[in-house]
mmCIF file of C-alpha atoms in Angstrom:
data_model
loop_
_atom_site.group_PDB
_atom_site.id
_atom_site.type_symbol
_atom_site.label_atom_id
_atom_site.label_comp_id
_atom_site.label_asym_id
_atom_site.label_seq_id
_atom_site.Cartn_x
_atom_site.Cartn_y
_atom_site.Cartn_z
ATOM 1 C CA UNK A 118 86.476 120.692 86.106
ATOM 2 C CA UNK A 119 88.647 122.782 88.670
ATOM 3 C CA UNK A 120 88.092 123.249 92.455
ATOM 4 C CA UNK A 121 89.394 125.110 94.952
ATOM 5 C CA UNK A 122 89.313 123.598 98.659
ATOM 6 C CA UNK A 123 89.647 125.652 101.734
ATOM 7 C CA UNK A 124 91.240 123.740 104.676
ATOM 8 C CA UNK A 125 91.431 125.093 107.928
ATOM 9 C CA UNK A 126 94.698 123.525 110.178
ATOM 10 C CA UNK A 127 92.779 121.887 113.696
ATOM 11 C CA UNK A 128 95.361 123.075 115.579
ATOM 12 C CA UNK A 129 98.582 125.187 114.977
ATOM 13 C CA UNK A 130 101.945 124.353 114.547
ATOM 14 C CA UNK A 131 101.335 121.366 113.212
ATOM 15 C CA UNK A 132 103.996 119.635 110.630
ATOM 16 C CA UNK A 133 103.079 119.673 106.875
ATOM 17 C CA UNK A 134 105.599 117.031 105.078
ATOM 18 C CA UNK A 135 106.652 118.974 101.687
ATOM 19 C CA UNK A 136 106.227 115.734 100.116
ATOM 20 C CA UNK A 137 102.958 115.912 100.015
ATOM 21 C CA UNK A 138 102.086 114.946 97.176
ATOM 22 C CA UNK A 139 101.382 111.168 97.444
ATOM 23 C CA UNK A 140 99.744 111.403 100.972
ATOM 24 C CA UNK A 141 97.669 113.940 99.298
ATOM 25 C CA UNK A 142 96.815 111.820 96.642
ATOM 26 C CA UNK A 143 96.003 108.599 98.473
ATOM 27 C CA UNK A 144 92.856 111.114 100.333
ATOM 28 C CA UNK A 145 91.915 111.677 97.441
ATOM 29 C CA UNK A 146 91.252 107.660 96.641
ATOM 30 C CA UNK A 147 90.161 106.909 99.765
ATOM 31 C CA UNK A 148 86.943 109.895 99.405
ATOM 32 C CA UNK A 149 86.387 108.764 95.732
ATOM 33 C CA UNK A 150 86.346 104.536 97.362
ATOM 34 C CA UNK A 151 83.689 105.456 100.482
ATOM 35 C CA UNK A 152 81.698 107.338 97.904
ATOM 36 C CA UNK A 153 81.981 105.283 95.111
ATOM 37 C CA UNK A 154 83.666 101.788 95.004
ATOM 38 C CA UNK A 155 83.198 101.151 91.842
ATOM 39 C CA UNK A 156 84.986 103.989 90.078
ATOM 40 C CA UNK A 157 87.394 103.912 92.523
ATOM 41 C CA UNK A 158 88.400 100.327 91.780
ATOM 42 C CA UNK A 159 88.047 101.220 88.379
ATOM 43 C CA UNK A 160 90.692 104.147 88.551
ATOM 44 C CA UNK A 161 93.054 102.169 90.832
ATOM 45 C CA UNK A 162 93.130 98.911 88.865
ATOM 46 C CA UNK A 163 92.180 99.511 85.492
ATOM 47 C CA UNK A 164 91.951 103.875 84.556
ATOM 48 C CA UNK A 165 91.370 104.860 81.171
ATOM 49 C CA UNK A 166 94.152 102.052 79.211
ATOM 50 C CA UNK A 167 95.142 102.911 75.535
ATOM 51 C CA UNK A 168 94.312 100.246 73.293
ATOM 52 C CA UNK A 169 96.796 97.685 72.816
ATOM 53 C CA UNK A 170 99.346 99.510 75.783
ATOM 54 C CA UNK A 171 100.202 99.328 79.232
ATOM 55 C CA UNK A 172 99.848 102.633 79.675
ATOM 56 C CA UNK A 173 96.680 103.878 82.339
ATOM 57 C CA UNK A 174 95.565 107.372 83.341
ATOM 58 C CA UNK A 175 93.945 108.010 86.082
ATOM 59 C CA UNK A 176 93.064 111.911 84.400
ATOM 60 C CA UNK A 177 93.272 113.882 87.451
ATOM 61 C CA UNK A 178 95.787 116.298 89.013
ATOM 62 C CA UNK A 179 95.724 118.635 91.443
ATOM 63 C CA UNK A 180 97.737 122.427 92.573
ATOM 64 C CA UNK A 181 100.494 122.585 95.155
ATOM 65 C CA UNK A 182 99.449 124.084 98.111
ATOM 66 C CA UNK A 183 98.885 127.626 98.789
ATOM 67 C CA UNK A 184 100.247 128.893 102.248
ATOM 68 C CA UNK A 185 99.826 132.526 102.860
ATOM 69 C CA UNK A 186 100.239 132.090 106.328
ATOM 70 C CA UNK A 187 103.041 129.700 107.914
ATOM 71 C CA UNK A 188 103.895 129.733 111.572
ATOM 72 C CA UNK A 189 107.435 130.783 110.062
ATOM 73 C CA UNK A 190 109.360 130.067 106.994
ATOM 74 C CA UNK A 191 110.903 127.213 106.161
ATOM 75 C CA UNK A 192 114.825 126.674 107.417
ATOM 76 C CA UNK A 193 117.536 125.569 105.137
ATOM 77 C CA UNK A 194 117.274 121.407 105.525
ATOM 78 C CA UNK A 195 113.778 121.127 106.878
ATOM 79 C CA UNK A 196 111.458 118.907 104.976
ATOM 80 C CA UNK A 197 107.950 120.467 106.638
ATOM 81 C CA UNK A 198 105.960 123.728 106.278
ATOM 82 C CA UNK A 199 105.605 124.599 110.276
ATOM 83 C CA UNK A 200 101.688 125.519 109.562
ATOM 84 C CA UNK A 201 99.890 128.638 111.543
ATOM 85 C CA UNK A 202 96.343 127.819 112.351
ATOM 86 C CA UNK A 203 95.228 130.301 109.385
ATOM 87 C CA UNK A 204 93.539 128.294 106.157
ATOM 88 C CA UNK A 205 95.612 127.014 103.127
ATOM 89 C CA UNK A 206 94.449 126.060 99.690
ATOM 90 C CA UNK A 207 94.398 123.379 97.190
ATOM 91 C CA UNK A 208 92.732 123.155 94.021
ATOM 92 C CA UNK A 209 91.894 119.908 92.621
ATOM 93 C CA UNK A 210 91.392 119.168 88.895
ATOM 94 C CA UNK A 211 89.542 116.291 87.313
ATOM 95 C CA UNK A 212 88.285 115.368 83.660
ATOM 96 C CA UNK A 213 84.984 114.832 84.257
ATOM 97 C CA UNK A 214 81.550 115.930 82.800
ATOM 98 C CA UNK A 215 80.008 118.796 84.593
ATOM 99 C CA UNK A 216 77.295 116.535 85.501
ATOM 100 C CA UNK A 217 79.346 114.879 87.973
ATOM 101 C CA UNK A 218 79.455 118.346 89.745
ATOM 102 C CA UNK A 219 77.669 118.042 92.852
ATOM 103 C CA UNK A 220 79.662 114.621 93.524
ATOM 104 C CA UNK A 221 82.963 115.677 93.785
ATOM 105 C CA UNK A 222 81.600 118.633 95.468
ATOM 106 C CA UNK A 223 80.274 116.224 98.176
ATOM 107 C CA UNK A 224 83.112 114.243 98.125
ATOM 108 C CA UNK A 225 85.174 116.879 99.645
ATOM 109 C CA UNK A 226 83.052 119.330 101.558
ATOM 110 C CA UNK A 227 83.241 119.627 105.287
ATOM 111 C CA UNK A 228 85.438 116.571 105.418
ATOM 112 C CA UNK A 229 88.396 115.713 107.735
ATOM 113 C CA UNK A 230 91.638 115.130 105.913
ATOM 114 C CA UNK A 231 95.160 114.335 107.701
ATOM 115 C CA UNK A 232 97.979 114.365 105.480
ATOM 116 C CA UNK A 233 100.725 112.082 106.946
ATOM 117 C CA UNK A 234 104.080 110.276 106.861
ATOM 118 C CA UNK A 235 105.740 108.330 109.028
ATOM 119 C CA UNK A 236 107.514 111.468 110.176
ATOM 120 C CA UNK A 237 104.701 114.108 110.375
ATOM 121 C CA UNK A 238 101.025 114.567 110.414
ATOM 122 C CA UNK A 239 98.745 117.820 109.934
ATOM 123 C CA UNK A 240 94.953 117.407 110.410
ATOM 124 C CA UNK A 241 92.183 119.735 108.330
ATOM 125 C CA UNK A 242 88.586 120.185 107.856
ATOM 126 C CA UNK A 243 87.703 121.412 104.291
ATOM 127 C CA UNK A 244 85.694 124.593 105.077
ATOM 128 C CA UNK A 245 84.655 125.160 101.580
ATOM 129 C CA UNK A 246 84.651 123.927 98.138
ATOM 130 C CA UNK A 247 84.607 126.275 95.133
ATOM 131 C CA UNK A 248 83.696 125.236 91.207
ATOM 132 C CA UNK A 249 85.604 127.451 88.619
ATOM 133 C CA UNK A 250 85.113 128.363 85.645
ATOM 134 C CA UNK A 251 87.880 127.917 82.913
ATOM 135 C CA UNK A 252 87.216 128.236 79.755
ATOM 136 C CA UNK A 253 89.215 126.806 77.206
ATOM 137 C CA UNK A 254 87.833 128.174 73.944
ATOM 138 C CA UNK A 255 88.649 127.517 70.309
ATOM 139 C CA UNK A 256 92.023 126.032 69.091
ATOM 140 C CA UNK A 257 93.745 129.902 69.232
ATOM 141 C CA UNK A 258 97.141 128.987 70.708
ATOM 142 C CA UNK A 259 97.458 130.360 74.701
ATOM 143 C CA UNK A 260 100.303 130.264 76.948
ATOM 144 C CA UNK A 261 100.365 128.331 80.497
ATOM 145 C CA UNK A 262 102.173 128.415 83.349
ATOM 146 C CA UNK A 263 103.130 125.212 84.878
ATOM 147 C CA UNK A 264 102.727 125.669 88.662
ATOM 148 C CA UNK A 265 103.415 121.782 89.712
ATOM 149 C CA UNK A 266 106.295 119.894 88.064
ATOM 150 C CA UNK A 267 105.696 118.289 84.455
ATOM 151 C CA UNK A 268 106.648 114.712 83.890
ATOM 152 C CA UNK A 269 108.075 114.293 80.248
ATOM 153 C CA UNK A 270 110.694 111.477 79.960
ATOM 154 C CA UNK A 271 112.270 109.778 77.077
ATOM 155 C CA UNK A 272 112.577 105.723 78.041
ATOM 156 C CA UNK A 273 116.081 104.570 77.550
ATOM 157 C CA UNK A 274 117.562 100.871 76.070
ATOM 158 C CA UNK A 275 117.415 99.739 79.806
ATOM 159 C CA UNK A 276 113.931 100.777 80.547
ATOM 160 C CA UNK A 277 114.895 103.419 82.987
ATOM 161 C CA UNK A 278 112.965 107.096 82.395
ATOM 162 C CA UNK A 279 115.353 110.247 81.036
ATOM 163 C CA UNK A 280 113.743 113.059 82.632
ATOM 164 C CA UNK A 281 113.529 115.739 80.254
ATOM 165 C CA UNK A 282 113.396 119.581 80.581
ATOM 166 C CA UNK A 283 111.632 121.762 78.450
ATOM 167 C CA UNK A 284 114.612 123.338 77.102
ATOM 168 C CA UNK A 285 115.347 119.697 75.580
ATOM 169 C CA UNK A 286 114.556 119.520 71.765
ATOM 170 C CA UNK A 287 112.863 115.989 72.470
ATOM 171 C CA UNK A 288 110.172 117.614 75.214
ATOM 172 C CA UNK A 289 107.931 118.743 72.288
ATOM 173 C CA UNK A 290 107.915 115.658 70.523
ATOM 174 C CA UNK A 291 107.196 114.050 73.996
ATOM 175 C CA UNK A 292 104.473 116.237 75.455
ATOM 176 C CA UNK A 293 102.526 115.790 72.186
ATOM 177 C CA UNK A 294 103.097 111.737 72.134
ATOM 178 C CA UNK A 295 101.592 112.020 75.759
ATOM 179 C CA UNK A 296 98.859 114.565 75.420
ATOM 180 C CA UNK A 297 97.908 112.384 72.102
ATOM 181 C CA UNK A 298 97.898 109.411 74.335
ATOM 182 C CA UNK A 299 96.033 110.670 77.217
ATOM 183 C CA UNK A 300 93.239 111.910 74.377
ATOM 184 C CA UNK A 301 93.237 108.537 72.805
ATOM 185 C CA UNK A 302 92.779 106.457 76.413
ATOM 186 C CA UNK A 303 89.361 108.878 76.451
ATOM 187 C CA UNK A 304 87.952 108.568 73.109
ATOM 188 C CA UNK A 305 89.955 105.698 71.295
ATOM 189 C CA UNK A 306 92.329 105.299 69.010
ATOM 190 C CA UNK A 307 91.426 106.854 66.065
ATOM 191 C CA UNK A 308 94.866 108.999 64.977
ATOM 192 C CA UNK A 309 97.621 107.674 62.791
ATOM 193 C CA UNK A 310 100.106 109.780 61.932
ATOM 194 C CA UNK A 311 104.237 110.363 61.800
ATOM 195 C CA UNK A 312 105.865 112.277 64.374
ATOM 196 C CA UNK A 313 106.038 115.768 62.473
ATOM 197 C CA UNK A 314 102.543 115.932 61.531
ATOM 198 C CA UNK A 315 101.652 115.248 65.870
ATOM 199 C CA UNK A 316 103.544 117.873 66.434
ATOM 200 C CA UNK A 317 101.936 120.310 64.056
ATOM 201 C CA UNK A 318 98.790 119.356 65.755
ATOM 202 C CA UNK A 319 100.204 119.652 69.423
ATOM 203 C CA UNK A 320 102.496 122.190 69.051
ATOM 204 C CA UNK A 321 104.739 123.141 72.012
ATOM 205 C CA UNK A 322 107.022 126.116 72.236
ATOM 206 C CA UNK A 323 108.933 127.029 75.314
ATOM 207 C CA UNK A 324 108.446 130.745 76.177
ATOM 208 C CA UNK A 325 110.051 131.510 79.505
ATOM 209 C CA UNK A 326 112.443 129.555 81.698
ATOM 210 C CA UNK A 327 113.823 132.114 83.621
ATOM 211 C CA UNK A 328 112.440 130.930 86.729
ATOM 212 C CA UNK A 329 112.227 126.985 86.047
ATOM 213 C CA UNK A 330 113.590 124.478 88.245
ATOM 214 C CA UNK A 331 113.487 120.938 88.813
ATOM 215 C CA UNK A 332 111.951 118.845 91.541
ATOM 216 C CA UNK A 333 112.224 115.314 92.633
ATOM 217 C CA UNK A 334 109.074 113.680 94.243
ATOM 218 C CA UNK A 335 109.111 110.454 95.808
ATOM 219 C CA UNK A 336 106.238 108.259 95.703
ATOM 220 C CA UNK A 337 105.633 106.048 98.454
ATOM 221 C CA UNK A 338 107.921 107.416 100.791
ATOM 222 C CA UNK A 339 109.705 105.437 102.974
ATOM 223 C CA UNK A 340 108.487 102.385 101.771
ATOM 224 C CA UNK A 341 110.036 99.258 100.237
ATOM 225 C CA UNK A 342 108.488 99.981 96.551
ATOM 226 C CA UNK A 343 109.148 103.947 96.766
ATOM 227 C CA UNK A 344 110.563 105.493 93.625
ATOM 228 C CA UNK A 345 110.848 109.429 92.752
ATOM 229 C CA UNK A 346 110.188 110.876 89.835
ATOM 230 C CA UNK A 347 111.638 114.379 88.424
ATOM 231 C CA UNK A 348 109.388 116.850 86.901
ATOM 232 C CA UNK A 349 110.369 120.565 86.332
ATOM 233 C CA UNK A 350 107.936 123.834 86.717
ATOM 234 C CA UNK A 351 107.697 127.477 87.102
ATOM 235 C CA UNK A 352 107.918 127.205 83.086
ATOM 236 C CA UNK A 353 105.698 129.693 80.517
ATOM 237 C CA UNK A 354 104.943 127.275 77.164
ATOM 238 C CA UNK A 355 102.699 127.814 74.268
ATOM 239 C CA UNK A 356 100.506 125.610 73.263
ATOM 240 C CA UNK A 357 98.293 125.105 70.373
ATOM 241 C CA UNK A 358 96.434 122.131 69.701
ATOM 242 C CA UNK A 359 92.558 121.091 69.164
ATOM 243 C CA UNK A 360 90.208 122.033 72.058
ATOM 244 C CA UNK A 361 89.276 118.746 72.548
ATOM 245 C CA UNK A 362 92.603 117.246 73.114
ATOM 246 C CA UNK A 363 93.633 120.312 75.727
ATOM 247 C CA UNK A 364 91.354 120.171 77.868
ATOM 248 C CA UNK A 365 92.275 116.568 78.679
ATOM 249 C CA UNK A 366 95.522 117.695 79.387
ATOM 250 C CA UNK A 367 94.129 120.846 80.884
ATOM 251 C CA UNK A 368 91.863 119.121 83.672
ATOM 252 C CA UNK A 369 93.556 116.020 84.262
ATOM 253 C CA UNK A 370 97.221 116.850 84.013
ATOM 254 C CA UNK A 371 99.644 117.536 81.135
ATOM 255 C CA UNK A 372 102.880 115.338 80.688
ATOM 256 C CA UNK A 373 103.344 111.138 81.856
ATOM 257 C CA UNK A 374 100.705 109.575 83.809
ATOM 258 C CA UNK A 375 101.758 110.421 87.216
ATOM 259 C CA UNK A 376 99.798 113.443 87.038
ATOM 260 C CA UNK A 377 97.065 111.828 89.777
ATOM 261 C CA UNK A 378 100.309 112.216 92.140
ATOM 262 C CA UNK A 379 99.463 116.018 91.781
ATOM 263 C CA UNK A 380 102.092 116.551 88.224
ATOM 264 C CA UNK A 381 101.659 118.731 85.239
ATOM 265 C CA UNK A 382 99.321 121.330 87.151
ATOM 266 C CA UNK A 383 99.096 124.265 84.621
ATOM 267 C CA UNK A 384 97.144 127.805 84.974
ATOM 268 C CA UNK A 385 96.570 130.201 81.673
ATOM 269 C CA UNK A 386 98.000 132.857 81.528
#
């Protein structure tokens, strides 16, 4: 489920770090923890593991923001958005039943939020909180936009992560290891199969790069265990694959599992 928050600045001119996205984040934990410990532990220690791997997902994700009105734009070498006191938007994304609905709308409405580093702060109250409605459909093949950058990486002999773009022949194979994986930590692990017949299933194809680019977010900023991560967006893919297995990716994030940290965002086109 998909919703779009309304936050109103408490003030003008305040400083909105562009690396938002961990700060941002972190909120979102600390809502989820006062309303309900035990999923939050539950998503911070354990998520949803795949059987027999290390590998967790916390299966949410959320937009960048949407500023229609700064106080000016952003100068060459500045690391803020100098925020008007006009709202801004945000829409949050979570795989979740729709009976769980009314909690995340309580979770967010009419709350304060500050969004902080050790550099800047900017301080909200969510005016509203809107539920959409996206349908996914049948298995007919659609095309997305990815509006926040995608995590796919290949791990290499020294257990570092190659960051891979879409226009890489190994991003395909990739996405639908991940999307499989992500499906799997959900409902179990119940597919065996070689790598051509996955990608059958999932199939990827890159439609439009024109206006990709990559960005580096860094996670834990400032901090002794900080590390970035590279994603790239502003992509137009195809992709066809079971309903089922979509709309995990969908809701809580396409690509690696750092989607909570606001990665793989996608709207169809």
């Amino acid at each position: 489920m998909r919703f779009k928050l309304t936050l109103r600045p408490l003030t003008a001119y305040q400083k909105l770090t562009l690396n938002y996205n961990y700060p941002f984040s972190s909120w979102v934990y600390a809502r989820i923890h006062e309303s309900d410990a035990d999923y939050a532990a539950f998503l911070h220690h354990q998520g949803y593991q795949l059987e027999n791997s290390e590998k967790k997902f916390k299966h949410f994700t959320f937009s960048k923001f949407d500023i229609p009105h700064k106080a000016r734009p952003i100068e060459k070498g500045e690391d803020f958005i100098l925020l008007s006191d006009r709202p801004i938007y945000i829409t949050v994304s979570f795989f979740i039943d729709k009976a769980a609905e009314d909690f995340i709308v309580g979770l967010f409405k009419n709350q304060r939020i500050s969004i902080y580093n050790k550099k800047y702060q900017a301080d909200f109250v969510i005016e509203s909180v809107e539920s959409l409605a996206i349908p996914l459909g049948d298995t007919i093949a659609k095309r997305y936009r990815a509006t926040s950058p995608m995590v796919i990486a290949e791990k290499r002999p020294n257990g570092n992560d190659d960051y891979l773009p879409p226009t890489d022949p190994r991003f395909a194979r990739y996405f639908a290891i991940n999307l499989l994986d992500k499906y799997e930590s959900v409902y179990g692990k119940g597919m065996q199969m070689d790598t051509a017949s996955l990608e059958k299933l999932i199939s990827f194809k890159l439609v439009d790069a024109d206006r990709m680019r990559s960005k580096l977010i860094a996670i834990k900023q400032d901090r002794d265990d900080e590390t970035k991560i590279k994603g790239y967006e502003n992509f137009v893919f195809e992709l066809n694959a079971p309903a089922n297995i979509v709309e995990v990716g969908f809701y809580g994030g396409f690509g690696k599992f750092t989607s909570s940290a606001g990665m793989g965002f996608c709207e169809i086109l």
